[in-house]
Amino acid sequence: MSIRPEILEAIKNTQLPEDRTFGKALLPVICAATFDGVSWSDLEVKLDTEHPVSGGSIAVQYGQSIFEGMKAYRVTAEVPQVFRPYDHAKRFNRSADRMCMPPVPEGLFVEAVKLISSLYRDLIPQEHNSSLYVRPALFGDDYSLVIMPSEHYSFTVHVAPTLPFAPGMKSVLIERQDTRAAIGGTGGVKAAGNYAASFKSIMRARKLGCATSLWLDPIENRTIEELSLMNFFAVINGKLHTPELKDSFLPGLTRRSVMVLAAHHGIETVEVPIDVNVLLKQIEAGDCTEAFSTGTAAVVSPVRSFKEADGTEIVISDEVGPVATKLREHLVGIQEGTHEDMFGWMQPVATE
Ligand code: PMP
């Protein structure tokens, strides 16, 4: 692929941003392809500011927009390694299908992710617990108010280097007022609007000193679904419990990976409905000894306590539990190259 000299120059001149608060340090060059109603263009490497999207686009007006979140690592390997890119591509296309958008060929998706990670490889932090966050997105860019699927689409990949991230213990607000997604809705995919719909709850949670909110099922407001950006696990009577998958919340790739690692360590995982009120009683009785959440950004993140909207707090533990510690160490080790990649999850990017 030929990349314009001024783009290569822009990459070379990019300094690692000082403020690397998660998601704020977007780098200026992106990978992009466009769909003209029939087929996909070749990938192009360009400045983000060269990619036009209007407020009059279908994506902005009607929310026809999806994304993925994934990471490239360079902690021990010189060549950046991407975590499960084809699985992210598959989930991306399930999201595209749900939102009535054309699938992005898996090869194009993975090529774009690897290309931008390779171009920015010198800016991928090498400290333990840091990485390059990679954000593929697909959106309808027809300039139109017709309430129909867009004919034209953009596929873009932005990247942001992340700070070393060592998750502390967090409190979580049990969200008993709003629900995030409906049965048969879009909760099971990464549709942009799901995230906007969760902001109000997250702000309520922050006011109460919580990191985020815990979403319950949309019918009875009783069984646990997920956190706003992560899946949920609890250790109850020595077994790992996680909500069984439903179409109202996201099947996380970290969730899936953690379950594989748990089995490898001889820890049984049960996928069952978890009634939040029963769980609170199990915490009080000492049967639930740890809880944690899983997701690309924080990998495995321990939950210290649950809070109710009235401020009542139910503490699980002040210490990170042994199961969360073991699974986090193993998964981060695979991602950073200090543990053997026994399941073939890491993919090197090509370097010329
Ligand atoms: N739930 C939601 C709503 C999410 O946005 C994410 C992050 N993609 C997750 C769960 C965790 O998914 P993953 O492990 O694939 O990052």
PDB file of N, CA and C in Angstrom, residues 33-117:
ATOM      1  N   ALA A  33     -11.871   2.913   5.282  1.00  0.00           N
ATOM      2  CA  ALA A  33     -12.365   2.416   3.994  1.00  0.00           C
ATOM      3  C   ALA A  33     -13.804   2.877   3.880  1.00  0.00           C
ATOM      4  N   THR A  34     -14.301   2.998   2.667  1.00  0.00           N
ATOM      5  CA  THR A  34     -15.687   3.435   2.506  1.00  0.00           C
ATOM      6  C   THR A  34     -16.458   2.419   1.667  1.00  0.00           C
ATOM      7  N   PHE A  35     -17.767   2.353   1.936  1.00  0.00           N
ATOM      8  CA  PHE A  35     -18.660   1.450   1.210  1.00  0.00           C
ATOM      9  C   PHE A  35     -19.590   2.324   0.376  1.00  0.00           C
ATOM     10  N   ASP A  36     -19.654   2.064  -0.928  1.00  0.00           N
ATOM     11  CA  ASP A  36     -20.410   2.964  -1.818  1.00  0.00           C
ATOM     12  C   ASP A  36     -21.791   2.430  -2.166  1.00  0.00           C
ATOM     13  N   GLY A  37     -22.271   1.462  -1.392  1.00  0.00           N
ATOM     14  CA  GLY A  37     -23.573   0.865  -1.688  1.00  0.00           C
ATOM     15  C   GLY A  37     -23.420  -0.474  -2.357  1.00  0.00           C
ATOM     16  N   VAL A  38     -22.238  -0.746  -2.922  1.00  0.00           N
ATOM     17  CA  VAL A  38     -21.997  -2.017  -3.624  1.00  0.00           C
ATOM     18  C   VAL A  38     -20.783  -2.740  -3.051  1.00  0.00           C
ATOM     19  N   SER A  39     -19.694  -2.020  -2.920  1.00  0.00           N
ATOM     20  CA  SER A  39     -18.473  -2.699  -2.474  1.00  0.00           C
ATOM     21  C   SER A  39     -17.604  -1.772  -1.624  1.00  0.00           C
ATOM     22  N   TRP A  40     -16.618  -2.396  -0.994  1.00  0.00           N
ATOM     23  CA  TRP A  40     -15.697  -1.654  -0.126  1.00  0.00           C
ATOM     24  C   TRP A  40     -14.515  -1.124  -0.932  1.00  0.00           C
ATOM     25  N   SER A  41     -14.091   0.072  -0.611  1.00  0.00           N
ATOM     26  CA  SER A  41     -12.874   0.636  -1.223  1.00  0.00           C
ATOM     27  C   SER A  41     -11.660  -0.044  -0.602  1.00  0.00           C
ATOM     28  N   ASP A  42     -10.487   0.210  -1.163  1.00  0.00           N
ATOM     29  CA  ASP A  42      -9.249  -0.214  -0.509  1.00  0.00           C
ATOM     30  C   ASP A  42      -9.084   0.587   0.782  1.00  0.00           C
ATOM     31  N   LEU A  43      -8.238   0.049   1.655  1.00  0.00           N
ATOM     32  CA  LEU A  43      -7.928   0.800   2.880  1.00  0.00           C
ATOM     33  C   LEU A  43      -7.125   2.036   2.520  1.00  0.00           C
ATOM     34  N   GLU A  44      -7.357   3.094   3.280  1.00  0.00           N
ATOM     35  CA  GLU A  44      -6.573   4.305   3.084  1.00  0.00           C
ATOM     36  C   GLU A  44      -6.026   4.736   4.443  1.00  0.00           C
ATOM     37  N   VAL A  45      -4.815   5.210   4.460  1.00  0.00           N
ATOM     38  CA  VAL A  45      -4.257   5.764   5.697  1.00  0.00           C
ATOM     39  C   VAL A  45      -4.292   7.274   5.529  1.00  0.00           C
ATOM     40  N   LYS A  46      -4.958   7.969   6.444  1.00  0.00           N
ATOM     41  CA  LYS A  46      -5.155   9.412   6.273  1.00  0.00           C
ATOM     42  C   LYS A  46      -5.231  10.105   7.624  1.00  0.00           C
ATOM     43  N   LEU A  47      -5.240  11.428   7.590  1.00  0.00           N
ATOM     44  CA  LEU A  47      -5.475  12.186   8.818  1.00  0.00           C
ATOM     45  C   LEU A  47      -6.946  12.075   9.170  1.00  0.00           C
ATOM     46  N   ASP A  48      -7.229  11.966  10.452  1.00  0.00           N
ATOM     47  CA  ASP A  48      -8.628  11.895  10.881  1.00  0.00           C
ATOM     48  C   ASP A  48      -9.404  13.106  10.369  1.00  0.00           C
ATOM     49  N   THR A  49      -8.729  14.269  10.359  1.00  0.00           N
ATOM     50  CA  THR A  49      -9.407  15.502   9.947  1.00  0.00           C
ATOM     51  C   THR A  49      -9.747  15.504   8.450  1.00  0.00           C
ATOM     52  N   GLU A  50      -9.200  14.557   7.703  1.00  0.00           N
ATOM     53  CA  GLU A  50      -9.525  14.492   6.264  1.00  0.00           C
ATOM     54  C   GLU A  50     -10.802  13.693   6.010  1.00  0.00           C
ATOM     55  N   HIS A  51     -11.308  13.019   7.071  1.00  0.00           N
ATOM     56  CA  HIS A  51     -12.471  12.149   6.847  1.00  0.00           C
ATOM     57  C   HIS A  51     -13.749  12.922   7.168  1.00  0.00           C
ATOM     58  N   PRO A  52     -14.560  13.229   6.160  1.00  0.00           N
ATOM     59  CA  PRO A  52     -15.705  14.102   6.407  1.00  0.00           C
ATOM     60  C   PRO A  52     -16.932  13.343   6.916  1.00  0.00           C
ATOM     61  N   VAL A  53     -17.472  13.770   8.017  1.00  0.00           N
ATOM     62  CA  VAL A  53     -18.783  13.264   8.451  1.00  0.00           C
ATOM     63  C   VAL A  53     -19.572  14.475   8.916  1.00  0.00           C
ATOM     64  N   SER A  54     -20.789  14.577   8.400  1.00  0.00           N
ATOM     65  CA  SER A  54     -21.598  15.743   8.713  1.00  0.00           C
ATOM     66  C   SER A  54     -22.585  15.421   9.840  1.00  0.00           C
ATOM     67  N   GLY A  55     -23.008  16.447  10.532  1.00  0.00           N
ATOM     68  CA  GLY A  55     -24.110  16.311  11.490  1.00  0.00           C
ATOM     69  C   GLY A  55     -25.387  15.885  10.789  1.00  0.00           C
ATOM     70  N   GLY A  56     -25.428  16.022   9.470  1.00  0.00           N
ATOM     71  CA  GLY A  56     -26.594  15.587   8.690  1.00  0.00           C
ATOM     72  C   GLY A  56     -26.475  14.142   8.245  1.00  0.00           C
ATOM     73  N   SER A  57     -25.545  13.409   8.827  1.00  0.00           N
ATOM     74  CA  SER A  57     -25.383  12.010   8.399  1.00  0.00           C
ATOM     75  C   SER A  57     -26.379  11.101   9.124  1.00  0.00           C
ATOM     76  N   ILE A  58     -26.637   9.962   8.501  1.00  0.00           N
ATOM     77  CA  ILE A  58     -27.560   8.990   9.095  1.00  0.00           C
ATOM     78  C   ILE A  58     -27.033   8.536  10.461  1.00  0.00           C
ATOM     79  N   ALA A  59     -25.705   8.446  10.583  1.00  0.00           N
ATOM     80  CA  ALA A  59     -25.128   8.006  11.861  1.00  0.00           C
ATOM     81  C   ALA A  59     -25.496   8.968  12.985  1.00  0.00           C
ATOM     82  N   VAL A  60     -25.368  10.263  12.701  1.00  0.00           N
ATOM     83  CA  VAL A  60     -25.656  11.244  13.743  1.00  0.00           C
ATOM     84  C   VAL A  60     -27.164  11.354  13.969  1.00  0.00           C
ATOM     85  N   GLN A  61     -27.935  11.397  12.886  1.00  0.00           N
ATOM     86  CA  GLN A  61     -29.372  11.631  13.021  1.00  0.00           C
ATOM     87  C   GLN A  61     -30.116  10.423  13.582  1.00  0.00           C
ATOM     88  N   TYR A  62     -29.732   9.218  13.156  1.00  0.00           N
ATOM     89  CA  TYR A  62     -30.517   8.039  13.563  1.00  0.00           C
ATOM     90  C   TYR A  62     -29.699   6.983  14.299  1.00  0.00           C
ATOM     91  N   GLY A  63     -28.451   7.274  14.553  1.00  0.00           N
ATOM     92  CA  GLY A  63     -27.643   6.369  15.383  1.00  0.00           C
ATOM     93  C   GLY A  63     -27.225   5.086  14.698  1.00  0.00           C
ATOM     94  N   GLN A  64     -27.128   5.113  13.359  1.00  0.00           N
ATOM     95  CA  GLN A  64     -26.667   3.885  12.685  1.00  0.00           C
ATOM     96  C   GLN A  64     -25.141   3.860  12.768  1.00  0.00           C
ATOM     97  N   SER A  65     -24.668   3.344  13.875  1.00  0.00           N
ATOM     98  CA  SER A  65     -23.243   3.431  14.191  1.00  0.00           C
ATOM     99  C   SER A  65     -22.868   2.338  15.192  1.00  0.00           C
ATOM    100  N   ILE A  66     -21.777   1.656  14.913  1.00  0.00           N
ATOM    101  CA  ILE A  66     -21.305   0.590  15.809  1.00  0.00           C
ATOM    102  C   ILE A  66     -19.788   0.731  15.997  1.00  0.00           C
ATOM    103  N   PHE A  67     -19.265   0.022  16.993  1.00  0.00           N
ATOM    104  CA  PHE A  67     -17.806   0.077  17.180  1.00  0.00           C
ATOM    105  C   PHE A  67     -17.304  -1.188  17.849  1.00  0.00           C
ATOM    106  N   GLU A  68     -16.001  -1.329  17.890  1.00  0.00           N
ATOM    107  CA  GLU A  68     -15.331  -2.388  18.642  1.00  0.00           C
ATOM    108  C   GLU A  68     -14.257  -1.744  19.495  1.00  0.00           C
ATOM    109  N   GLY A  69     -13.772  -2.452  20.495  1.00  0.00           N
ATOM    110  CA  GLY A  69     -12.671  -1.970  21.322  1.00  0.00           C
ATOM    111  C   GLY A  69     -11.707  -3.123  21.512  1.00  0.00           C
ATOM    112  N   MET A  70     -10.449  -2.922  21.151  1.00  0.00           N
ATOM    113  CA  MET A  70      -9.480  -4.014  21.240  1.00  0.00           C
ATOM    114  C   MET A  70      -8.101  -3.424  21.512  1.00  0.00           C
ATOM    115  N   LYS A  71      -7.108  -4.311  21.723  1.00  0.00           N
ATOM    116  CA  LYS A  71      -5.803  -3.778  22.113  1.00  0.00           C
ATOM    117  C   LYS A  71      -4.642  -4.436  21.377  1.00  0.00           C
ATOM    118  N   ALA A  72      -3.601  -3.620  21.134  1.00  0.00           N
ATOM    119  CA  ALA A  72      -2.330  -4.130  20.614  1.00  0.00           C
ATOM    120  C   ALA A  72      -1.280  -3.920  21.712  1.00  0.00           C
ATOM    121  N   TYR A  73      -0.439  -4.931  21.908  1.00  0.00           N
ATOM    122  CA  TYR A  73       0.545  -4.914  23.003  1.00  0.00           C
ATOM    123  C   TYR A  73       1.967  -4.965  22.465  1.00  0.00           C
ATOM    124  N   ARG A  74       2.888  -4.351  23.227  1.00  0.00           N
ATOM    125  CA  ARG A  74       4.302  -4.418  22.850  1.00  0.00           C
ATOM    126  C   ARG A  74       5.167  -4.388  24.121  1.00  0.00           C
ATOM    127  N   VAL A  75       4.709  -5.114  25.134  1.00  0.00           N
ATOM    128  CA  VAL A  75       5.427  -5.045  26.414  1.00  0.00           C
ATOM    129  C   VAL A  75       6.718  -5.853  26.346  1.00  0.00           C
ATOM    130  N   THR A  76       6.624  -7.080  25.818  1.00  0.00           N
ATOM    131  CA  THR A  76       7.864  -7.860  25.683  1.00  0.00           C
ATOM    132  C   THR A  76       8.246  -8.067  24.215  1.00  0.00           C
ATOM    133  N   ALA A  77       7.249  -8.121  23.335  1.00  0.00           N
ATOM    134  CA  ALA A  77       7.554  -8.376  21.922  1.00  0.00           C
ATOM    135  C   ALA A  77       7.844  -7.059  21.211  1.00  0.00           C
ATOM    136  N   GLU A  78       8.833  -7.032  20.345  1.00  0.00           N
ATOM    137  CA  GLU A  78       9.112  -5.820  19.568  1.00  0.00           C
ATOM    138  C   GLU A  78       7.998  -5.587  18.543  1.00  0.00           C
ATOM    139  N   VAL A  79       7.523  -6.691  17.936  1.00  0.00           N
ATOM    140  CA  VAL A  79       6.443  -6.589  16.962  1.00  0.00           C
ATOM    141  C   VAL A  79       5.120  -6.556  17.732  1.00  0.00           C
ATOM    142  N   PRO A  80       4.297  -5.515  17.549  1.00  0.00           N
ATOM    143  CA  PRO A  80       3.045  -5.450  18.303  1.00  0.00           C
ATOM    144  C   PRO A  80       2.174  -6.691  18.088  1.00  0.00           C
ATOM    145  N   GLN A  81       1.474  -7.075  19.142  1.00  0.00           N
ATOM    146  CA  GLN A  81       0.622  -8.262  19.114  1.00  0.00           C
ATOM    147  C   GLN A  81      -0.814  -7.824  19.402  1.00  0.00           C
ATOM    148  N   VAL A  82      -1.743  -8.234  18.562  1.00  0.00           N
ATOM    149  CA  VAL A  82      -3.149  -7.857  18.741  1.00  0.00           C
ATOM    150  C   VAL A  82      -3.899  -9.030  19.365  1.00  0.00           C
ATOM    151  N   PHE A  83      -4.771  -8.723  20.328  1.00  0.00           N
ATOM    152  CA  PHE A  83      -5.524  -9.759  21.039  1.00  0.00           C
ATOM    153  C   PHE A  83      -6.807 -10.119  20.277  1.00  0.00           C
ATOM    154  N   ARG A  84      -6.924 -11.357  19.857  1.00  0.00           N
ATOM    155  CA  ARG A  84      -8.123 -11.959  19.245  1.00  0.00           C
ATOM    156  C   ARG A  84      -8.782 -11.096  18.154  1.00  0.00           C
ATOM    157  N   PRO A  85      -8.019 -10.635  17.161  1.00  0.00           N
ATOM    158  CA  PRO A  85      -8.606  -9.708  16.173  1.00  0.00           C
ATOM    159  C   PRO A  85      -9.757 -10.310  15.362  1.00  0.00           C
ATOM    160  N   TYR A  86      -9.657 -11.597  15.028  1.00  0.00           N
ATOM    161  CA  TYR A  86     -10.746 -12.177  14.225  1.00  0.00           C
ATOM    162  C   TYR A  86     -12.031 -12.323  15.038  1.00  0.00           C
ATOM    163  N   ASP A  87     -11.898 -12.576  16.339  1.00  0.00           N
ATOM    164  CA  ASP A  87     -13.107 -12.656  17.166  1.00  0.00           C
ATOM    165  C   ASP A  87     -13.763 -11.286  17.290  1.00  0.00           C
ATOM    166  N   HIS A  88     -12.928 -10.237  17.359  1.00  0.00           N
ATOM    167  CA  HIS A  88     -13.499  -8.881  17.371  1.00  0.00           C
ATOM    168  C   HIS A  88     -14.174  -8.591  16.032  1.00  0.00           C
ATOM    169  N   ALA A  89     -13.555  -9.049  14.940  1.00  0.00           N
ATOM    170  CA  ALA A  89     -14.156  -8.815  13.617  1.00  0.00           C
ATOM    171  C   ALA A  89     -15.525  -9.500  13.530  1.00  0.00           C
ATOM    172  N   LYS A  90     -15.608 -10.696  14.090  1.00  0.00           N
ATOM    173  CA  LYS A  90     -16.888 -11.439  14.031  1.00  0.00           C
ATOM    174  C   LYS A  90     -17.962 -10.705  14.826  1.00  0.00           C
ATOM    175  N   ARG A  91     -17.592 -10.223  16.013  1.00  0.00           N
ATOM    176  CA  ARG A  91     -18.590  -9.505  16.815  1.00  0.00           C
ATOM    177  C   ARG A  91     -18.971  -8.195  16.129  1.00  0.00           C
ATOM    178  N   PHE A  92     -18.012  -7.537  15.503  1.00  0.00           N
ATOM    179  CA  PHE A  92     -18.274  -6.296  14.773  1.00  0.00           C
ATOM    180  C   PHE A  92     -19.349  -6.542  13.716  1.00  0.00           C
ATOM    181  N   ASN A  93     -19.208  -7.653  13.007  1.00  0.00           N
ATOM    182  CA  ASN A  93     -20.169  -7.924  11.937  1.00  0.00           C
ATOM    183  C   ASN A  93     -21.522  -8.386  12.468  1.00  0.00           C
ATOM    184  N   ARG A  94     -21.548  -8.967  13.660  1.00  0.00           N
ATOM    185  CA  ARG A  94     -22.859  -9.240  14.279  1.00  0.00           C
ATOM    186  C   ARG A  94     -23.528  -7.906  14.635  1.00  0.00           C
ATOM    187  N   SER A  95     -22.725  -6.955  15.107  1.00  0.00           N
ATOM    188  CA  SER A  95     -23.273  -5.620  15.405  1.00  0.00           C
ATOM    189  C   SER A  95     -23.776  -4.974  14.113  1.00  0.00           C
ATOM    190  N   ALA A  96     -22.976  -5.087  13.035  1.00  0.00           N
ATOM    191  CA  ALA A  96     -23.360  -4.486  11.749  1.00  0.00           C
ATOM    192  C   ALA A  96     -24.686  -5.076  11.276  1.00  0.00           C
ATOM    193  N   ASP A  97     -24.817  -6.390  11.377  1.00  0.00           N
ATOM    194  CA  ASP A  97     -26.035  -7.058  10.920  1.00  0.00           C
ATOM    195  C   ASP A  97     -27.253  -6.550  11.703  1.00  0.00           C
ATOM    196  N   ARG A  98     -27.094  -6.419  13.040  1.00  0.00           N
ATOM    197  CA  ARG A  98     -28.231  -5.988  13.872  1.00  0.00           C
ATOM    198  C   ARG A  98     -28.672  -4.572  13.508  1.00  0.00           C
ATOM    199  N   MET A  99     -27.696  -3.741  13.084  1.00  0.00           N
ATOM    200  CA  MET A  99     -28.009  -2.344  12.770  1.00  0.00           C
ATOM    201  C   MET A  99     -28.203  -2.128  11.270  1.00  0.00           C
ATOM    202  N   CYS A 100     -28.374  -3.254  10.544  1.00  0.00           N
ATOM    203  CA  CYS A 100     -28.695  -3.191   9.125  1.00  0.00           C
ATOM    204  C   CYS A 100     -27.596  -2.493   8.311  1.00  0.00           C
ATOM    205  N   MET A 101     -26.369  -2.896   8.568  1.00  0.00           N
ATOM    206  CA  MET A 101     -25.222  -2.305   7.873  1.00  0.00           C
ATOM    207  C   MET A 101     -24.470  -3.405   7.137  1.00  0.00           C
ATOM    208  N   PRO A 102     -23.722  -3.051   6.087  1.00  0.00           N
ATOM    209  CA  PRO A 102     -22.988  -4.092   5.353  1.00  0.00           C
ATOM    210  C   PRO A 102     -21.841  -4.627   6.205  1.00  0.00           C
ATOM    211  N   PRO A 103     -21.581  -5.939   6.161  1.00  0.00           N
ATOM    212  CA  PRO A 103     -20.451  -6.452   6.931  1.00  0.00           C
ATOM    213  C   PRO A 103     -19.140  -5.917   6.374  1.00  0.00           C
ATOM    214  N   VAL A 104     -18.194  -5.694   7.260  1.00  0.00           N
ATOM    215  CA  VAL A 104     -16.839  -5.352   6.815  1.00  0.00           C
ATOM    216  C   VAL A 104     -16.093  -6.675   6.674  1.00  0.00           C
ATOM    217  N   PRO A 105     -15.545  -6.982   5.493  1.00  0.00           N
ATOM    218  CA  PRO A 105     -14.847  -8.262   5.357  1.00  0.00           C
ATOM    219  C   PRO A 105     -13.828  -8.434   6.496  1.00  0.00           C
ATOM    220  N   GLU A 106     -13.819  -9.639   7.096  1.00  0.00           N
ATOM    221  CA  GLU A 106     -12.926  -9.863   8.249  1.00  0.00           C
ATOM    222  C   GLU A 106     -11.478  -9.519   7.910  1.00  0.00           C
ATOM    223  N   GLY A 107     -11.075  -9.859   6.673  1.00  0.00           N
ATOM    224  CA  GLY A 107      -9.693  -9.590   6.266  1.00  0.00           C
ATOM    225  C   GLY A 107      -9.402  -8.097   6.279  1.00  0.00           C
ATOM    226  N   LEU A 108     -10.370  -7.294   5.809  1.00  0.00           N
ATOM    227  CA  LEU A 108     -10.192  -5.835   5.769  1.00  0.00           C
ATOM    228  C   LEU A 108     -10.113  -5.273   7.189  1.00  0.00           C
ATOM    229  N   PHE A 109     -11.009  -5.786   8.054  1.00  0.00           N
ATOM    230  CA  PHE A 109     -11.043  -5.349   9.456  1.00  0.00           C
ATOM    231  C   PHE A 109      -9.681  -5.607  10.121  1.00  0.00           C
ATOM    232  N   VAL A 110      -9.207  -6.850   9.996  1.00  0.00           N
ATOM    233  CA  VAL A 110      -7.960  -7.226  10.680  1.00  0.00           C
ATOM    234  C   VAL A 110      -6.770  -6.503  10.048  1.00  0.00           C
ATOM    235  N   GLU A 111      -6.810  -6.355   8.725  1.00  0.00           N
ATOM    236  CA  GLU A 111      -5.707  -5.641   8.060  1.00  0.00           C
ATOM    237  C   GLU A 111      -5.610  -4.202   8.570  1.00  0.00           C
ATOM    238  N   ALA A 112      -6.768  -3.562   8.718  1.00  0.00           N
ATOM    239  CA  ALA A 112      -6.776  -2.162   9.170  1.00  0.00           C
ATOM    240  C   ALA A 112      -6.237  -2.055  10.595  1.00  0.00           C
ATOM    241  N   VAL A 113      -6.687  -2.971  11.465  1.00  0.00           N
ATOM    242  CA  VAL A 113      -6.242  -2.952  12.866  1.00  0.00           C
ATOM    243  C   VAL A 113      -4.735  -3.170  12.938  1.00  0.00           C
ATOM    244  N   LYS A 114      -4.252  -4.133  12.166  1.00  0.00           N
ATOM    245  CA  LYS A 114      -2.816  -4.436  12.203  1.00  0.00           C
ATOM    246  C   LYS A 114      -1.999  -3.305  11.577  1.00  0.00           C
ATOM    247  N   LEU A 115      -2.527  -2.736  10.484  1.00  0.00           N
ATOM    248  CA  LEU A 115      -1.779  -1.685   9.788  1.00  0.00           C
ATOM    249  C   LEU A 115      -1.579  -0.462  10.679  1.00  0.00           C
ATOM    250  N   ILE A 116      -2.656  -0.007  11.316  1.00  0.00           N
ATOM    251  CA  ILE A 116      -2.522   1.214  12.124  1.00  0.00           C
ATOM    252  C   ILE A 116      -1.658   0.929  13.364  1.00  0.00           C
ATOM    253  N   SER A 117      -1.761  -0.303  13.903  1.00  0.00           N
ATOM    254  CA  SER A 117      -0.918  -0.668  15.066  1.00  0.00           C
ATOM    255  C   SER A 117       0.542  -0.726  14.655  1.00  0.00           C
TER     256      SER A 117
END
